[in-house]
Amino acid sequence: MVLKDKLIHLYKRAIAEVQKLRDKLSARIAANTNEIHRSYWALPPETRARLRLVIICTSILMLGIVIGLFVNVNRPVKLEKSDKVLKVESTGAMELKLPGVELNPNIYVFQDATLVTVPVELKVPGRLAFNAEKSKVLSARAPGRVERIYAFDGAAVEVGSPVIELYSPEFISAQQEYLLSSKTAKVLESNKTMSDLLGDAQITQQAAANRMRNLGAGDGDIKALEKSGKTQTNLIMRSPLQGVVVKRAVEPGSIVNAGDVLVTLANPKELWFLGNIFEQDIRKIQKGQTMILRTESYPDKEFVATANYIAPTIDPETHALLIRCDVENPDGLLRPDMYVSARLKTAEAEAVVVPQSAIVRVREMRYAIIKIGKDSYRRFAVKGYDLDGKRFAVTEGLEPGMKVLTDGAVLLNDRFAKQEE
């Protein structure tokens, strides 16, 4: 009885404590509720409207989540079986049947294969370079000091444009020699009694003028010197061609000796194509042949090049023969050191020409797909070469009259691949 009384006493105490906690919680909830009500009604009408909208949207979202937990949306879908059949031949060709499947003619386009005459071309990889025969090097003709540079790397120059200004004691000496011989010749011309010395004086004057030319002065500089009668401290070296400054080897203030290279000039509109001919194709090339160049920078443009040099030896590293061609670049689109691909026509052949979209490329193989029946298709390997980046010449595999899939070949090839798996 004592144990029972203790248990009853503990139970009543627990009930009393729970009641106290519930009363405290209810009082706190009521206080918080009243506080929320006061805060809510203290808000502006526009804010209360937005708050109600948020609560409604949240309630709808929660209701959707609850409904989704009790409703099974992943009901099984019954798929109709297809009687697709794939037949693999010993040659590697595949025949696919799609009973009851009609290909969309707007996506899958078939064309009749026909034979046409196409050029047999040799691909020649290579790069462009400045035409060294048309390039010029300005070098110091006498010791001196670089005072000024007019044209830096990449600058465009015209014939006669100033490039470098050079201080040279020898140039000053040559000018003085020319002025002295010129004055002597004029004095002798006015004195008829000394006419026998006039010829020697004129020869000395011409020699002085040639010395100035050898140092880099132009005829304009000589005429200006004779007209002014005053020597120039610095020699201005001018461009002998129209082009650009390719490379500059000196800086302002540099001391140079006779023979030192100052700048290299070249014409960007006159280039060379340097191509590599592999040993098996050497017999197909000769000087004077015309090549068509293409570059990724201008895929829709063709540039003409004429072979002017074939190296006498094979490069021991690449085992290729160097061929050099003059390139016409009137618009200046091509740039030196640009990689290009040349095509050289060596013969003609009969081939089936199809768009590039008709060829399925799998690793190193090329495949074509033809229609052999109402719902039957065949995929097999073909051989050929690219014509112009847009067309492909099939030399082996396709026969005239075959219905070749020209558009949608990649999509239909996926069906072959899935059935093969």
Short mmCIF file of C-alpha atoms in Angstrom, two decimals, residues 43-394:
data_model
loop_
_atom_site.label_atom_id
_atom_site.label_comp_id
_atom_site.label_asym_id
_atom_site.label_seq_id
_atom_site.Cartn_x
_atom_site.Cartn_y
_atom_site.Cartn_z
CA LEU A 43 1.70 47.65 -40.88
CA PRO A 44 0.63 49.81 -43.86
CA PRO A 45 -2.25 48.39 -45.95
CA GLU A 46 0.05 47.70 -48.95
CA THR A 47 2.46 45.67 -46.78
CA ARG A 48 -0.41 43.64 -45.24
CA ALA A 49 -1.68 42.83 -48.75
CA ARG A 50 1.75 41.57 -49.87
CA LEU A 51 2.08 39.51 -46.69
CA ARG A 52 -1.30 37.85 -47.28
CA LEU A 53 -0.25 37.04 -50.87
CA VAL A 54 2.95 35.37 -49.66
CA ILE A 55 1.04 33.28 -47.13
CA ILE A 56 -1.50 32.15 -49.77
CA CYS A 57 1.27 31.16 -52.25
CA THR A 58 3.16 29.26 -49.55
CA SER A 59 0.01 27.40 -48.57
CA ILE A 60 -0.69 26.40 -52.18
CA LEU A 61 2.90 25.17 -52.57
CA MET A 62 2.74 23.09 -49.41
CA LEU A 63 -0.60 21.65 -50.50
CA GLY A 64 0.95 20.61 -53.84
CA ILE A 65 3.85 18.91 -52.05
CA VAL A 66 1.48 16.97 -49.81
CA ILE A 67 -0.65 15.87 -52.76
CA GLY A 68 2.50 14.79 -54.65
CA LEU A 69 3.56 12.57 -51.74
CA PHE A 70 0.33 10.58 -51.93
CA VAL A 71 -0.14 10.45 -55.70
CA ASN A 72 2.10 8.17 -57.84
CA VAL A 73 3.01 10.12 -60.97
CA ASN A 74 5.51 7.52 -62.21
CA ARG A 75 2.89 5.23 -63.66
CA PRO A 76 4.32 2.61 -66.00
CA VAL A 77 3.92 3.39 -69.71
CA LYS A 78 3.33 0.59 -72.10
CA LEU A 79 5.78 0.68 -75.02
CA GLU A 80 4.99 -0.90 -78.31
CA LYS A 81 7.58 -3.36 -79.49
CA SER A 82 9.32 -2.63 -82.79
CA ASP A 83 10.46 -5.24 -85.27
CA LYS A 84 13.75 -3.52 -86.07
CA VAL A 85 16.21 -5.96 -87.61
CA LEU A 86 19.94 -5.35 -88.13
CA LYS A 87 21.95 -7.52 -90.46
CA VAL A 88 25.74 -7.31 -90.50
CA GLU A 89 27.50 -8.54 -93.64
CA SER A 90 30.95 -10.10 -93.80
CA THR A 91 32.30 -6.95 -95.50
CA GLY A 92 31.29 -4.85 -92.48
CA ALA A 93 28.29 -3.31 -94.21
CA MET A 94 25.03 -3.13 -92.21
CA GLU A 95 21.44 -3.51 -93.37
CA LEU A 96 18.70 -2.06 -91.16
CA LYS A 97 14.97 -2.72 -91.49
CA LEU A 98 12.43 -0.39 -89.88
CA PRO A 99 9.01 -2.01 -90.45
CA GLY A 100 6.20 0.49 -90.13
CA VAL A 101 8.58 3.40 -89.58
CA GLU A 102 8.29 6.23 -92.11
CA LEU A 103 11.17 8.68 -92.15
CA ASN A 104 10.31 12.37 -92.22
CA PRO A 105 11.13 13.59 -95.77
CA ASN A 106 11.89 17.06 -94.43
CA ILE A 107 14.73 15.64 -92.34
CA TYR A 108 15.86 12.60 -94.33
CA VAL A 109 16.56 13.50 -97.97
CA PHE A 110 17.62 10.91 -100.56
CA GLN A 111 19.21 11.67 -103.94
CA ASP A 112 20.12 9.49 -106.91
CA ALA A 113 23.87 8.92 -107.27
CA THR A 114 25.37 10.07 -110.58
CA LEU A 115 28.90 9.91 -111.96
CA VAL A 116 30.64 13.20 -112.77
CA THR A 117 34.16 14.17 -113.76
CA VAL A 118 36.12 15.61 -110.86
CA PRO A 119 39.73 16.75 -110.52
CA VAL A 120 42.19 14.49 -108.75
CA GLU A 121 44.01 16.79 -106.38
CA LEU A 122 47.13 16.53 -104.28
CA LYS A 123 46.96 18.10 -100.83
CA VAL A 124 50.05 20.08 -99.88
CA PRO A 125 50.31 21.43 -96.31
CA GLY A 126 52.51 24.42 -95.67
CA ARG A 127 52.81 27.99 -94.46
CA LEU A 128 53.23 31.49 -95.85
CA ALA A 129 56.36 33.65 -95.72
CA PHE A 130 57.56 36.97 -97.07
CA ASN A 131 58.95 36.84 -100.59
CA ALA A 132 62.69 37.04 -99.89
CA GLU A 133 63.38 38.08 -103.49
CA LYS A 134 61.25 41.19 -102.97
CA SER A 135 62.45 41.96 -99.42
CA LYS A 136 65.16 44.50 -98.62
CA VAL A 137 67.61 45.01 -95.79
CA LEU A 138 68.82 48.47 -94.77
CA SER A 139 72.34 48.22 -93.37
CA ALA A 140 74.87 50.78 -92.19
CA ARG A 141 77.27 51.77 -94.99
CA ALA A 142 79.67 53.42 -92.56
CA PRO A 143 80.24 53.58 -88.79
CA GLY A 144 77.89 55.91 -86.96
CA ARG A 145 75.19 56.38 -84.33
CA VAL A 146 71.43 55.93 -84.64
CA GLU A 147 69.85 59.30 -83.87
CA ARG A 148 66.20 58.65 -84.69
CA ILE A 149 63.88 55.88 -85.87
CA TYR A 150 60.98 56.94 -88.06
CA ALA A 151 59.37 53.53 -88.75
CA PHE A 152 59.10 50.87 -86.04
CA ASP A 153 58.16 47.19 -86.39
CA GLY A 154 55.01 46.71 -88.46
CA ALA A 155 54.92 50.30 -89.73
CA ALA A 156 53.87 50.80 -93.34
CA VAL A 157 56.41 52.55 -95.58
CA GLU A 158 56.37 53.93 -99.10
CA VAL A 159 59.22 54.25 -101.57
CA GLY A 160 61.40 57.09 -100.27
CA SER A 161 59.85 57.18 -96.79
CA PRO A 162 62.38 57.98 -94.01
CA VAL A 163 63.18 54.93 -91.88
CA ILE A 164 66.29 55.72 -89.81
CA GLU A 165 68.34 58.84 -89.18
CA LEU A 166 72.03 58.08 -88.73
CA TYR A 167 74.93 60.31 -87.65
CA SER A 168 78.06 59.40 -89.60
CA PRO A 169 81.35 61.39 -89.84
CA GLU A 170 82.05 59.74 -93.20
CA PHE A 171 78.77 61.11 -94.58
CA ILE A 172 79.73 64.63 -93.45
CA SER A 173 83.16 64.19 -95.10
CA ALA A 174 81.52 62.98 -98.34
CA GLN A 175 79.25 66.02 -98.41
CA GLN A 176 82.18 68.38 -97.94
CA GLU A 177 84.08 66.63 -100.71
CA TYR A 178 81.10 66.99 -103.03
CA LEU A 179 80.65 70.70 -102.26
CA LEU A 180 84.34 71.37 -102.83
CA SER A 181 84.38 69.53 -106.18
CA SER A 182 81.16 71.25 -107.22
CA LYS A 183 82.58 74.72 -106.50
CA THR A 184 85.77 73.84 -108.34
CA ALA A 185 83.83 72.72 -111.39
CA LYS A 186 81.80 75.94 -111.41
CA VAL A 187 84.96 78.06 -111.20
CA LEU A 188 86.53 76.17 -114.08
CA GLU A 189 83.38 76.52 -116.17
CA SER A 190 83.56 80.33 -115.85
CA ASN A 191 87.31 80.44 -116.67
CA LYS A 192 87.85 79.44 -120.29
CA THR A 193 91.63 79.47 -119.96
CA MET A 194 91.46 76.44 -117.64
CA SER A 195 88.97 74.40 -119.65
CA ASP A 196 91.40 71.45 -119.82
CA LEU A 197 90.95 70.95 -116.04
CA LEU A 198 87.15 71.08 -116.18
CA GLY A 199 86.80 67.46 -117.21
CA ASP A 200 88.87 66.27 -114.25
CA ALA A 201 86.84 68.44 -111.86
CA GLN A 202 83.54 67.05 -113.16
CA ILE A 203 84.85 63.50 -112.77
CA THR A 204 85.82 64.31 -109.16
CA GLN A 205 82.34 65.76 -108.54
CA GLN A 206 80.68 62.64 -109.93
CA ALA A 207 82.91 60.43 -107.77
CA ALA A 208 81.92 62.43 -104.68
CA ALA A 209 78.25 62.03 -105.60
CA ASN A 210 78.69 58.27 -105.99
CA ARG A 211 80.37 58.10 -102.59
CA MET A 212 77.33 59.79 -101.05
CA ARG A 213 75.05 57.28 -102.81
CA ASN A 214 77.15 54.40 -101.50
CA LEU A 215 76.68 55.74 -97.98
CA GLY A 216 72.90 55.69 -98.44
CA ALA A 217 72.04 59.18 -99.69
CA GLY A 218 69.52 59.56 -102.49
CA ASP A 219 69.57 61.77 -105.57
CA GLY A 220 67.18 64.14 -103.80
CA ASP A 221 69.66 64.55 -100.94
CA ILE A 222 72.48 65.33 -103.40
CA LYS A 223 70.40 67.93 -105.25
CA ALA A 224 69.35 69.54 -101.96
CA LEU A 225 73.01 69.69 -100.89
CA GLU A 226 74.08 71.32 -104.13
CA LYS A 227 71.24 73.83 -103.94
CA SER A 228 71.76 74.83 -100.29
CA GLY A 229 75.53 74.54 -100.18
CA LYS A 230 75.33 73.40 -96.55
CA THR A 231 76.18 69.95 -95.20
CA GLN A 232 73.66 67.90 -93.19
CA THR A 233 74.76 66.50 -89.85
CA ASN A 234 72.73 63.27 -90.14
CA LEU A 235 72.02 60.84 -92.95
CA ILE A 236 68.37 59.88 -93.45
CA MET A 237 68.05 56.33 -94.76
CA ARG A 238 64.90 55.85 -96.84
CA SER A 239 62.81 52.84 -97.84
CA PRO A 240 63.59 51.41 -101.28
CA LEU A 241 60.18 49.70 -101.54
CA GLN A 242 56.51 49.90 -100.57
CA GLY A 243 55.75 47.55 -97.69
CA VAL A 244 56.21 47.19 -93.95
CA VAL A 245 59.03 47.08 -91.44
CA VAL A 246 59.42 43.40 -90.65
CA LYS A 247 62.22 43.56 -88.10
CA ARG A 248 64.22 46.34 -86.47
CA ALA A 249 67.70 45.50 -85.15
CA VAL A 250 68.70 48.79 -83.50
CA GLU A 251 67.46 51.30 -80.94
CA PRO A 252 67.90 55.08 -80.81
CA GLY A 253 71.43 55.78 -79.63
CA SER A 254 72.88 52.49 -80.86
CA ILE A 255 76.44 52.55 -82.24
CA VAL A 256 76.70 50.70 -85.55
CA ASN A 257 79.55 49.61 -87.76
CA ALA A 258 79.68 49.27 -91.51
CA GLY A 259 77.62 46.26 -92.58
CA ASP A 260 75.39 46.10 -89.47
CA VAL A 261 71.75 45.36 -90.31
CA LEU A 262 69.42 48.17 -89.25
CA VAL A 263 65.95 47.10 -90.44
CA THR A 264 64.35 44.49 -92.71
CA LEU A 265 61.61 45.60 -95.12
CA ALA A 266 59.16 43.44 -97.08
CA ASN A 267 56.03 43.75 -99.17
CA PRO A 268 53.09 41.88 -97.55
CA LYS A 269 51.28 41.68 -100.90
CA GLU A 270 54.03 39.50 -102.38
CA LEU A 271 54.35 36.26 -100.42
CA TRP A 272 55.73 32.77 -100.75
CA PHE A 273 53.97 29.51 -100.01
CA LEU A 274 56.37 26.94 -98.57
CA GLY A 275 54.82 23.49 -98.93
CA ASN A 276 55.89 19.95 -98.10
CA ILE A 277 55.60 17.26 -100.77
CA PHE A 278 55.87 13.70 -99.49
CA GLU A 279 58.07 11.19 -101.25
CA GLN A 280 55.26 9.21 -102.90
CA ASP A 281 53.95 12.40 -104.57
CA ILE A 282 57.22 13.88 -105.86
CA ARG A 283 56.64 12.56 -109.39
CA LYS A 284 53.39 14.58 -109.64
CA ILE A 285 54.91 18.04 -109.25
CA GLN A 286 56.90 20.35 -111.49
CA LYS A 287 57.77 24.02 -111.77
CA GLY A 288 55.11 26.32 -113.19
CA GLN A 289 52.13 24.39 -111.81
CA THR A 290 49.25 26.38 -110.32
CA MET A 291 47.98 25.62 -106.81
CA ILE A 292 44.83 26.74 -105.04
CA LEU A 293 45.38 27.83 -101.45
CA ARG A 294 42.79 27.74 -98.68
CA THR A 295 43.03 28.94 -95.11
CA GLU A 296 40.77 28.59 -92.08
CA SER A 297 40.76 32.37 -91.70
CA TYR A 298 38.90 32.78 -95.02
CA PRO A 299 37.18 29.44 -95.75
CA ASP A 300 35.14 30.88 -98.65
CA LYS A 301 38.12 32.41 -100.49
CA GLU A 302 40.68 30.84 -102.79
CA PHE A 303 44.17 32.18 -103.46
CA VAL A 304 46.31 31.35 -106.47
CA ALA A 305 49.95 30.26 -106.14
CA THR A 306 52.46 29.36 -108.87
CA ALA A 307 55.34 26.94 -108.20
CA ASN A 308 58.71 28.61 -108.88
CA TYR A 309 61.13 26.36 -106.99
CA ILE A 310 61.47 22.69 -106.08
CA ALA A 311 64.20 21.79 -103.60
CA PRO A 312 66.91 19.47 -104.91
CA THR A 313 67.06 17.43 -101.69
CA ILE A 314 64.72 15.80 -99.18
CA ASP A 315 64.48 17.23 -95.69
CA PRO A 316 66.06 14.51 -93.48
CA GLU A 317 63.78 15.36 -90.54
CA THR A 318 60.39 15.45 -92.27
CA HIS A 319 61.28 13.27 -95.29
CA ALA A 320 59.40 15.81 -97.41
CA LEU A 321 60.43 17.87 -100.42
CA LEU A 322 60.15 21.65 -100.16
CA ILE A 323 58.18 23.40 -102.88
CA ARG A 324 57.99 27.20 -103.10
CA CYS A 325 55.25 29.15 -104.81
CA ASP A 326 54.60 32.82 -105.54
CA VAL A 327 51.29 33.86 -103.96
CA GLU A 328 49.01 36.61 -105.22
CA ASN A 329 47.80 38.63 -102.22
CA PRO A 330 46.44 41.90 -103.69
CA ASP A 331 43.96 42.53 -100.85
CA GLY A 332 46.51 41.83 -98.13
CA LEU A 333 44.29 39.21 -96.47
CA LEU A 334 47.03 36.63 -96.06
CA ARG A 335 49.71 36.97 -93.40
CA PRO A 336 53.24 35.53 -93.19
CA ASP A 337 53.58 32.38 -91.04
CA MET A 338 49.88 31.61 -91.60
CA TYR A 339 49.19 27.88 -92.05
CA VAL A 340 47.45 27.11 -95.35
CA SER A 341 46.52 24.04 -97.35
CA ALA A 342 47.22 23.91 -101.08
CA ARG A 343 45.53 21.75 -103.69
CA LEU A 344 47.34 20.75 -106.85
CA LYS A 345 45.33 19.27 -109.72
CA THR A 346 47.20 16.25 -111.08
CA ALA A 347 44.52 14.41 -113.11
CA GLU A 348 40.76 13.84 -113.58
CA ALA A 349 38.56 10.92 -112.53
CA GLU A 350 34.93 9.74 -112.45
CA ALA A 351 33.30 9.93 -109.02
CA VAL A 352 29.95 10.32 -107.27
CA VAL A 353 29.83 13.78 -105.71
CA VAL A 354 27.69 14.15 -102.57
CA PRO A 355 27.38 16.86 -99.90
CA GLN A 356 29.60 16.55 -96.84
CA SER A 357 26.42 15.88 -94.81
CA ALA A 358 26.03 12.55 -96.65
CA ILE A 359 29.29 11.17 -95.23
CA VAL A 360 29.32 9.65 -91.73
CA ARG A 361 32.77 9.81 -90.16
CA VAL A 362 33.63 7.18 -87.56
CA ARG A 363 37.28 7.39 -86.52
CA GLU A 364 39.28 7.02 -89.75
CA MET A 365 36.41 5.43 -91.72
CA ARG A 366 33.91 7.12 -94.04
CA TYR A 367 30.41 5.67 -94.46
CA ALA A 368 27.43 6.35 -96.71
CA ILE A 369 23.80 5.22 -96.24
CA ILE A 370 21.54 4.19 -99.13
CA LYS A 371 17.91 3.11 -99.37
CA ILE A 372 17.48 -0.42 -100.71
CA GLY A 373 13.75 -0.93 -100.05
CA LYS A 374 10.61 0.67 -98.69
CA ASP A 375 11.79 0.32 -95.11
CA SER A 376 15.34 -1.04 -95.57
CA TYR A 377 18.60 0.89 -95.43
CA ARG A 378 22.25 -0.07 -95.90
CA ARG A 379 25.38 1.50 -94.45
CA PHE A 380 28.80 0.71 -95.91
CA ALA A 381 32.31 2.15 -96.12
CA VAL A 382 33.29 4.43 -99.00
CA LYS A 383 36.55 5.95 -100.21
CA GLY A 384 37.16 9.38 -101.66
CA TYR A 385 38.37 12.86 -100.83
CA ASP A 386 37.12 16.34 -100.00
CA LEU A 387 36.57 18.60 -102.97
CA ASP A 388 36.09 22.11 -101.61
CA GLY A 389 35.06 21.69 -97.99
CA LYS A 390 31.38 21.43 -98.94
CA ARG A 391 31.40 18.39 -101.24
CA PHE A 392 32.89 14.90 -101.06
CA ALA A 393 33.95 12.89 -104.12
CA VAL A 394 33.27 9.16 -103.62
#
